[in-house]
């Protein structure tokens, strides 16, 4: 029991000795699990996290109006306001990088589909398209098509390595899902899954909560846990070994995502950016999204709750909102920047706090589900590294072409399966019409294997009228 005595001493030193309160009641297997949970904790770091997090709670009410400035115009590209020839130049540069195997995708896929009424990883969710493809399936096929487009353009076949960050809850089912579907046509060796970390849940006094007598209460450390996971799971080493220089990072739940977008990649490469964000124009002053801007000269995302109504309503001479760069969790990083974050700045990332109703074991040893917040969960946000960038740029994309979030059950009426499906239909109908076809109705789906972003449809649709539902597929693809 020397190990036990050392654990007990370490816990007492850091004010967490209560975690062993039920030791005498536990079986040998349960004791092993509890020691494993405790062993995963860096107790000094855990203490520091709580202190930093609670101090940030005190600061969270601060309004940032006087410190804010919009994104610099010379660091801002508007897709809709750009010269098509210039966009073509960026697109071709992106394809060249892809053909040279220098581009990877970082997919943040740690979330469950609980809010959708779906008891599986969210990436496995099917919004009800005619193809019945899941989010994972659609994104995999976009990668496959883009590799083919790059090979045709550059005359050499490159790979896009797909790095998928899961959580403890989603790792096993995600792996199994990809195996069962033969990796959706991609090479298994080019899909790298890794697990994000977790942080303990605390009561309001900094005591770590027990979820059961032999298990510590933990929660995923947020999408900003990406940086620690990249380092600790040796993903940075893998990137460097493969020669991947540029990463397009995004969350799994945007059905319109242009995976490894060559225009985004090409623009960032030409600008020598080490970090970048895609944004959409805010729909109105009170839209509940953070805005990308400068605070005290450094780029960051400011949440809508951190500014006053007056600042939210400020407008430029052209009538657009002054702070209108809505954040959509869609980013570019260089591998060297990610290495710098992992080795130097990860420990400085801001800790965000949420007061939650967290199940816990009470003084009598009974597991309780509280009816009001009884503790805090700490998480990190992926965008909190912007401040460390030397060359940061922003790309504004059309919302109707690149952003449709899947957050809620259909009963919510927004950011749900119905809206995601409708947004795909609307965009794909637009692609058909732009290529010279016409559609009678609204239900239009185009397989990513046929067209990544509306290209190559002319020979198939020009001069034709399609009756809905329409599902256009690539040669040899089953319907």
Coordinates of C-alpha atoms in Angstrom, one line a residue:
X1 CA 0.0 0.0 0.0
X2 CA 3.0 2.3 -0.4
X3 CA 1.4 3.6 -3.6
X4 CA -1.8 4.2 -1.7
X5 CA 0.0 6.1 1.1
X6 CA 1.8 8.3 -1.5
X7 CA -1.5 9.0 -3.3
X8 CA -3.1 9.9 0.1
X9 CA -0.3 12.2 1.0
X10 CA -0.4 14.0 -2.4
X11 CA -4.2 14.5 -2.2
X12 CA -4.0 15.9 1.4
X13 CA -1.2 18.3 0.3
X14 CA -3.6 19.7 -2.4
X15 CA -6.8 19.7 -0.4
X16 CA -8.4 16.8 -2.3
X17 CA -8.2 14.0 0.3
X18 CA -12.0 13.6 0.3
X19 CA -11.6 11.6 -3.0
X20 CA -10.6 8.6 -0.8
X21 CA -13.5 9.0 1.6
X22 CA -15.1 5.7 0.5
X23 CA -11.9 3.7 0.1
X24 CA -12.9 1.1 2.7
X25 CA -16.2 0.4 0.9
X26 CA -14.6 -0.3 -2.5
X27 CA -13.7 -3.6 -4.1
X28 CA -10.2 -4.2 -5.4
X29 CA -11.3 -3.5 -8.9
X30 CA -13.0 -0.2 -7.8
X31 CA -9.9 0.8 -5.9
X32 CA -7.8 0.3 -9.0
X33 CA -10.1 2.4 -11.1
X34 CA -10.1 5.2 -8.5
X35 CA -6.3 5.2 -8.3
X36 CA -6.1 5.3 -12.1
X37 CA -8.4 8.4 -12.1
X38 CA -6.3 10.1 -9.4
X39 CA -3.1 9.1 -11.2
X40 CA -4.2 10.9 -14.3
X41 CA -4.4 14.2 -12.3
X42 CA -1.6 16.6 -12.0
X43 CA -2.8 17.8 -8.6
X44 CA -0.8 21.0 -8.6
X45 CA -2.0 21.9 -12.1
X46 CA -5.6 21.0 -11.1
X47 CA -5.3 23.4 -8.2
X48 CA -3.9 26.1 -10.4
X49 CA -6.6 25.6 -13.0
X50 CA -9.4 26.1 -10.4
X51 CA -7.7 29.3 -9.2
X52 CA -7.2 30.7 -12.7
X53 CA -10.7 29.7 -13.8
X54 CA -12.4 31.3 -10.8
X55 CA -10.4 34.5 -11.2
X56 CA -11.5 34.6 -14.9
X57 CA -15.1 34.2 -13.7
X58 CA -14.6 37.5 -11.8
X59 CA -13.4 39.2 -15.0
X60 CA -16.0 37.7 -17.3
X61 CA -18.5 40.6 -16.7
X62 CA -16.0 43.1 -18.0
X63 CA -17.1 45.0 -21.1
X64 CA -14.5 45.3 -23.8
X65 CA -15.9 48.1 -25.9
X66 CA -13.1 50.7 -25.4
X67 CA -10.4 48.1 -26.2
X68 CA -11.9 46.8 -29.4
X69 CA -11.1 47.5 -33.0
X70 CA -12.3 45.8 -36.2
X71 CA -10.2 43.4 -38.2
X72 CA -7.6 45.3 -40.3
X73 CA -8.7 45.7 -43.9
X74 CA -5.3 44.5 -45.2
X75 CA -5.7 41.3 -43.3
X76 CA -9.3 40.7 -44.4
X77 CA -10.5 38.9 -47.6
X78 CA -14.2 38.9 -48.5
X79 CA -15.0 36.1 -50.9
X80 CA -18.1 37.8 -52.3
X81 CA -16.2 41.1 -52.8
X82 CA -13.1 39.6 -54.5
X83 CA -12.0 39.5 -58.1
X84 CA -12.8 36.0 -59.5
X85 CA -9.4 35.9 -61.1
X86 CA -7.7 36.5 -57.7
X87 CA -9.9 33.7 -56.1
X88 CA -8.8 31.4 -58.9
X89 CA -5.2 32.2 -58.1
X90 CA -5.7 31.3 -54.5
X91 CA -7.7 28.1 -55.4
X92 CA -4.9 26.9 -57.7
X93 CA -2.3 27.5 -55.0
X94 CA -4.4 25.5 -52.6
X95 CA -4.6 22.6 -55.1
X96 CA -0.9 22.7 -55.5
X97 CA -0.4 22.4 -51.8
X98 CA -2.9 19.5 -51.6
X99 CA -1.2 17.7 -54.6
X100 CA 2.1 18.0 -52.7
X101 CA 0.5 16.3 -49.6
X102 CA 1.2 19.5 -47.5
X103 CA -2.4 19.9 -46.4
X104 CA -4.2 18.2 -43.5
X105 CA -7.6 18.6 -41.9
X106 CA -8.2 18.9 -38.1
X107 CA -11.8 17.8 -37.4
X108 CA -13.1 18.4 -33.9
X109 CA -15.5 15.6 -33.4
X110 CA -15.6 15.0 -29.7
X111 CA -19.3 15.8 -29.2
X112 CA -22.2 13.4 -28.8
X113 CA -25.5 13.9 -30.6
X114 CA -27.4 14.1 -27.3
X115 CA -29.2 17.5 -28.1
X116 CA -30.3 16.0 -31.4
X117 CA -31.9 13.0 -29.6
X118 CA -29.1 10.8 -31.0
X119 CA -27.1 8.6 -28.7
X120 CA -24.0 8.4 -30.9
X121 CA -21.1 10.7 -32.0
X122 CA -22.6 13.7 -33.7
X123 CA -20.5 13.0 -36.9
X124 CA -22.5 9.8 -37.4
X125 CA -25.7 11.8 -37.7
X126 CA -27.8 11.8 -40.9
X127 CA -29.9 14.9 -41.4
X128 CA -32.2 13.2 -43.8
X129 CA -30.7 13.9 -47.2
X130 CA -31.8 11.6 -50.2
X131 CA -28.4 10.0 -50.0
X132 CA -28.8 9.2 -46.2
X133 CA -25.1 10.2 -45.8
X134 CA -23.9 11.1 -42.3
X135 CA -21.8 14.2 -41.6
X136 CA -18.6 12.0 -41.5
X137 CA -19.6 10.5 -44.9
X138 CA -20.2 13.8 -46.6
X139 CA -16.9 15.3 -45.3
X140 CA -14.9 12.2 -46.2
X141 CA -16.2 12.3 -49.8
X142 CA -15.3 16.0 -50.1
X143 CA -11.7 15.1 -49.1
X144 CA -11.7 12.3 -51.7
X145 CA -13.0 14.6 -54.5
X146 CA -10.6 17.4 -53.6
X147 CA -7.6 15.0 -53.8
X148 CA -8.8 14.1 -57.3
X149 CA -9.2 17.7 -58.3
X150 CA -5.7 18.5 -57.1
X151 CA -4.2 15.6 -58.9
X152 CA -5.9 16.6 -62.2
X153 CA -4.7 20.2 -61.8
X154 CA -1.1 19.5 -60.7
X155 CA -0.4 16.2 -62.4
X156 CA 0.6 14.5 -59.2
X157 CA -1.4 12.6 -56.6
X158 CA -1.2 13.9 -53.1
X159 CA -3.0 13.0 -49.9
X160 CA -5.0 15.1 -47.4
X161 CA -4.3 13.6 -44.0
X162 CA -7.5 13.7 -41.9
X163 CA -6.9 14.2 -38.2
X164 CA -10.0 13.5 -36.2
X165 CA -10.1 14.6 -32.5
X166 CA -12.6 12.5 -30.6
X167 CA -13.4 12.4 -26.9
X168 CA -13.4 9.5 -24.4
X169 CA -17.1 9.0 -25.2
X170 CA -16.8 9.1 -29.0
X171 CA -13.4 7.4 -29.8
X172 CA -14.5 3.8 -29.9
X173 CA -17.8 4.2 -31.8
X174 CA -16.2 6.6 -34.2
X175 CA -13.4 4.1 -35.0
X176 CA -15.8 1.3 -35.4
X177 CA -18.1 3.4 -37.7
X178 CA -15.2 4.2 -40.0
X179 CA -14.1 0.6 -40.1
X180 CA -17.6 -0.6 -40.9
X181 CA -17.8 1.8 -43.8
X182 CA -14.3 1.0 -45.2
X183 CA -13.2 4.6 -44.4
X184 CA -15.6 5.9 -47.0
X185 CA -13.1 5.3 -49.8
X186 CA -10.1 7.0 -48.1
X187 CA -6.9 5.3 -47.2
X188 CA -7.0 4.1 -43.6
X189 CA -3.4 5.2 -43.1
X190 CA -4.4 8.8 -43.9
X191 CA -7.1 9.0 -41.1
X192 CA -5.5 9.6 -37.7
X193 CA -7.9 9.6 -34.7
X194 CA -6.8 10.9 -31.3
X195 CA -8.6 11.6 -28.1
X196 CA -8.9 15.0 -26.5
X197 CA -8.2 15.3 -22.8
X198 CA -10.6 15.9 -19.9
X199 CA -10.6 18.0 -16.8
X200 CA -12.1 17.3 -13.4
X201 CA -15.4 18.9 -12.3
X202 CA -15.2 21.0 -9.1
X203 CA -17.6 22.2 -6.5
X204 CA -17.6 26.0 -5.9
X205 CA -14.9 25.6 -3.2
X206 CA -12.4 23.9 -5.5
X207 CA -13.1 20.4 -4.3
X208 CA -13.1 17.8 -7.1
X209 CA -16.4 16.0 -7.4
X210 CA -16.9 12.2 -7.3
X211 CA -19.2 10.9 -9.9
X212 CA -19.3 7.6 -8.1
X213 CA -17.5 6.4 -5.0
X214 CA -14.7 5.1 -7.1
X215 CA -14.8 7.5 -10.1
X216 CA -13.8 11.1 -10.4
X217 CA -16.3 13.4 -12.2
X218 CA -14.6 14.6 -15.5
X219 CA -15.7 16.5 -18.6
X220 CA -13.9 17.0 -22.0
X221 CA -11.6 20.0 -21.9
X222 CA -13.3 21.8 -24.8
X223 CA -12.3 22.3 -28.4
X224 CA -9.3 24.3 -27.1
X225 CA -8.1 21.0 -25.7
X226 CA -6.9 20.4 -29.3
X227 CA -3.5 21.9 -28.7
X228 CA -2.6 19.8 -25.6
X229 CA -3.9 16.7 -27.4
X230 CA -1.9 17.4 -30.5
X231 CA 1.2 17.6 -28.3
X232 CA 0.5 14.8 -25.8
X233 CA -0.9 12.3 -28.4
X234 CA 2.2 12.9 -30.6
X235 CA 0.1 14.2 -33.5
X236 CA 2.5 17.1 -34.0
X237 CA 5.3 14.6 -34.6
X238 CA 3.0 12.8 -37.1
X239 CA 2.4 16.0 -39.0
X240 CA 6.0 16.8 -39.2
X241 CA 6.9 13.2 -40.3
X242 CA 4.3 13.4 -43.1
X243 CA 5.5 16.8 -44.2
X244 CA 2.1 18.4 -43.6
X245 CA 2.6 22.2 -43.4
X246 CA -1.0 23.6 -43.3
X247 CA -4.1 22.5 -41.4
X248 CA -7.8 23.4 -42.0
X249 CA -9.5 23.0 -38.6
X250 CA -13.3 22.9 -38.1
X251 CA -16.0 21.4 -36.0
X252 CA -18.0 18.3 -37.2
X253 CA -21.4 19.9 -37.1
X254 CA -21.3 22.3 -40.1
X255 CA -22.9 20.5 -43.0
X256 CA -21.7 23.1 -45.5
X257 CA -18.1 23.0 -44.5
X258 CA -15.6 23.2 -47.4
X259 CA -13.2 20.7 -46.1
X260 CA -9.5 21.6 -46.8
X261 CA -10.9 24.6 -48.8
X262 CA -8.2 25.3 -51.4
X263 CA -9.1 29.0 -51.6
X264 CA -8.7 29.4 -47.9
X265 CA -5.5 27.4 -47.9
X266 CA -4.1 29.3 -50.9
X267 CA -4.9 32.7 -49.5
X268 CA -3.3 31.9 -46.2
X269 CA -0.2 30.5 -47.9
X270 CA 0.2 33.6 -50.1
X271 CA -0.3 35.9 -47.1
X272 CA 2.3 33.9 -45.1
X273 CA -0.3 33.5 -42.4
X274 CA 0.4 31.3 -39.4
X275 CA -3.2 31.4 -38.1
X276 CA -6.5 32.5 -39.7
X277 CA -10.2 32.4 -39.2
X278 CA -13.2 32.1 -41.6
X279 CA -16.1 34.3 -40.6
X280 CA -19.6 35.1 -41.8
X281 CA -21.2 38.5 -41.6
X282 CA -23.4 38.8 -38.6
X283 CA -27.1 38.8 -39.5
X284 CA -28.0 41.4 -37.0
X285 CA -26.5 43.2 -33.9
X286 CA -27.9 40.8 -31.4
X287 CA -27.0 37.5 -33.2
X288 CA -25.5 35.3 -30.5
X289 CA -22.1 34.7 -32.0
X290 CA -18.7 35.9 -31.0
X291 CA -16.9 38.4 -33.3
X292 CA -13.3 38.2 -34.5
X293 CA -11.6 41.6 -33.8
X294 CA -8.6 43.2 -32.1
X295 CA -8.4 43.8 -28.4
X296 CA -5.5 45.9 -27.3
X297 CA -3.9 45.2 -30.7
X298 CA -4.2 41.4 -30.5
X299 CA -6.7 39.3 -32.4
X300 CA -9.3 37.4 -30.4
X301 CA -13.0 36.4 -30.4
X302 CA -15.2 38.6 -28.3
X303 CA -18.5 37.0 -27.2
X304 CA -21.7 39.0 -27.7
X305 CA -22.1 39.2 -23.9
X306 CA -18.8 41.0 -23.6
X307 CA -19.9 44.2 -25.4
X308 CA -22.6 46.7 -24.8
X309 CA -25.7 47.0 -27.1
X310 CA -24.3 50.4 -28.3
X311 CA -21.1 48.8 -29.5
X312 CA -23.0 45.9 -31.1
X313 CA -25.1 48.3 -33.1
X314 CA -22.2 50.5 -34.4
X315 CA -22.1 50.7 -38.2
X316 CA -19.6 51.6 -40.9
X317 CA -20.3 54.3 -43.5
X318 CA -21.6 51.6 -45.9
X319 CA -24.2 50.5 -43.3
X320 CA -22.6 47.3 -42.3
X321 CA -21.9 46.5 -38.7
X322 CA -18.6 47.7 -37.4
X323 CA -18.0 44.4 -35.6
X324 CA -19.6 42.0 -38.0
X325 CA -17.0 39.2 -38.4
X326 CA -19.0 36.3 -36.9
X327 CA -16.9 33.4 -35.6
X328 CA -17.9 30.0 -37.0
X329 CA -15.2 27.7 -35.6
X330 CA -13.4 27.4 -39.0
X331 CA -9.6 28.0 -38.8
X332 CA -6.2 27.7 -40.6
X333 CA -3.0 26.9 -38.8
X334 CA 0.5 26.1 -39.9
X335 CA 2.1 23.1 -38.3
X336 CA 4.9 25.3 -37.0
X337 CA 2.4 27.5 -35.3
X338 CA 0.7 24.5 -33.6
X339 CA 4.1 23.3 -32.4
X340 CA 4.8 26.7 -30.9
X341 CA 1.4 26.7 -29.1
X342 CA 2.0 23.2 -27.8
X343 CA 5.5 23.9 -26.5
X344 CA 5.2 27.5 -25.3
X345 CA 1.7 29.0 -25.1
X346 CA -0.7 26.1 -24.3
X347 CA -0.3 26.7 -20.6
X348 CA -1.3 30.3 -21.0
X349 CA -4.7 29.6 -22.7
X350 CA -7.6 31.2 -21.0
X351 CA -9.8 28.9 -19.0
X352 CA -13.6 29.3 -19.5
X353 CA -16.0 28.4 -16.8
X354 CA -19.5 27.1 -16.9
X355 CA -21.7 26.6 -13.8
X356 CA -23.5 23.3 -14.3
X357 CA -25.7 20.8 -12.6
X358 CA -23.2 18.0 -12.1
X359 CA -24.2 14.6 -10.6
X360 CA -22.1 13.9 -7.5
X361 CA -21.7 11.6 -4.5
X362 CA -23.0 13.4 -1.4
X363 CA -21.7 13.1 2.2
X364 CA -23.8 10.0 2.9
X365 CA -22.4 8.2 -0.2
X366 CA -25.5 8.6 -2.3
X367 CA -25.2 9.7 -5.9
X368 CA -27.3 12.8 -6.5
X369 CA -28.5 14.6 -9.6
X370 CA -28.9 18.3 -8.5
X371 CA -31.7 20.5 -9.7
X372 CA -29.6 23.7 -9.7
X373 CA -25.9 24.4 -10.5
X374 CA -23.6 22.9 -7.9
X375 CA -20.2 23.1 -9.5
X376 CA -18.1 24.2 -12.4
X377 CA -16.8 22.6 -15.6
X378 CA -13.7 24.2 -17.1
X379 CA -12.9 24.2 -20.8
X380 CA -10.6 25.9 -23.3
X381 CA -11.7 27.4 -26.7
X382 CA -9.9 26.7 -29.9
X383 CA -9.9 30.4 -30.9
X384 CA -8.0 31.6 -27.8
X385 CA -4.7 31.1 -29.7
X386 CA -5.3 34.0 -32.1
X387 CA -3.4 36.3 -29.8
X388 CA -0.2 34.3 -30.3
X389 CA -0.2 34.6 -34.1
X390 CA 2.5 36.6 -35.8
X391 CA 0.6 36.8 -39.1
X392 CA -3.2 36.5 -38.6
X393 CA -5.7 36.9 -41.4
X394 CA -9.5 36.7 -41.7
X395 CA -11.6 35.4 -44.6
X396 CA -15.3 36.3 -44.8
X397 CA -17.4 33.7 -46.6
X398 CA -21.0 33.7 -47.7
X399 CA -23.1 32.2 -45.0
X400 CA -25.5 30.5 -47.4
X401 CA -22.6 28.7 -49.0
X402 CA -20.4 27.7 -46.1
X403 CA -22.2 27.8 -42.7
X404 CA -25.1 25.8 -41.4
X405 CA -24.7 24.6 -37.9
X406 CA -26.3 21.4 -36.4
X407 CA -26.9 22.0 -32.7
X408 CA -30.5 21.3 -31.9
X409 CA -33.4 18.9 -32.3
X410 CA -35.9 19.9 -35.0
X411 CA -38.3 21.2 -32.3
X412 CA -36.0 24.2 -31.8
X413 CA -36.6 25.3 -35.4
X414 CA -33.1 26.6 -36.0
X415 CA -29.6 25.1 -36.3
X416 CA -31.3 21.7 -36.6
X417 CA -31.6 18.8 -39.1
X418 CA -34.4 20.5 -41.0
X419 CA -32.4 23.8 -41.5
X420 CA -29.2 21.9 -42.4
X421 CA -31.1 19.9 -45.0
X422 CA -32.8 23.0 -46.4
X423 CA -29.4 24.8 -46.6
X424 CA -27.9 21.9 -48.6
X425 CA -30.9 21.8 -51.0
X426 CA -30.7 25.6 -51.5
X427 CA -27.0 25.6 -52.3
X428 CA -27.1 22.6 -54.6
X429 CA -30.0 24.0 -56.5
X430 CA -27.9 27.1 -56.9
X431 CA -25.0 25.0 -58.3
X432 CA -27.3 23.4 -60.9
X433 CA -28.8 26.7 -62.0
X434 CA -25.3 28.3 -62.2
X435 CA -24.3 25.4 -64.5
X436 CA -27.2 26.1 -66.9
X437 CA -29.8 23.7 -65.6
X438 CA -33.1 24.3 -64.0
X439 CA -35.0 22.6 -61.1
X440 CA -38.7 22.2 -60.5
X441 CA -38.8 22.1 -56.7
X442 CA -36.4 22.5 -53.9
X443 CA -35.0 19.1 -52.9
X444 CA -31.6 18.9 -54.6
X445 CA -28.5 17.0 -53.5
X446 CA -25.2 16.6 -55.3
X447 CA -22.8 14.0 -54.2
X448 CA -19.4 15.4 -53.2
X449 CA -17.8 12.8 -55.4
X450 CA -19.5 14.5 -58.4
X451 CA -18.7 18.1 -57.4
X452 CA -16.8 19.6 -54.5
X453 CA -18.1 23.1 -54.8
X454 CA -20.3 23.4 -57.9
X455 CA -17.5 22.7 -60.5
X456 CA -17.9 20.2 -63.4
X457 CA -21.7 20.2 -63.6
X458 CA -22.2 21.9 -67.0
X459 CA -21.9 18.7 -69.1
X460 CA -24.5 17.0 -66.9
X461 CA -27.1 19.7 -66.2
X462 CA -26.9 22.4 -68.9
X463 CA -30.1 22.8 -70.8
X464 CA -31.9 20.2 -68.6
X465 CA -34.8 20.5 -66.2
X466 CA -34.9 18.3 -63.2
X467 CA -38.0 17.3 -61.2
X468 CA -37.5 17.0 -57.4
X469 CA -36.3 15.2 -55.5
X470 CA -32.9 15.4 -57.3
X471 CA -29.9 13.4 -56.3
X472 CA -26.9 13.7 -58.7
X473 CA -24.1 11.2 -58.3
X474 CA -20.7 10.4 -59.8
X475 CA -20.2 7.6 -62.3
X476 CA -20.2 4.3 -60.6
X477 CA -21.6 5.6 -57.3
X478 CA -24.7 3.8 -56.0
X479 CA -27.8 5.8 -55.3

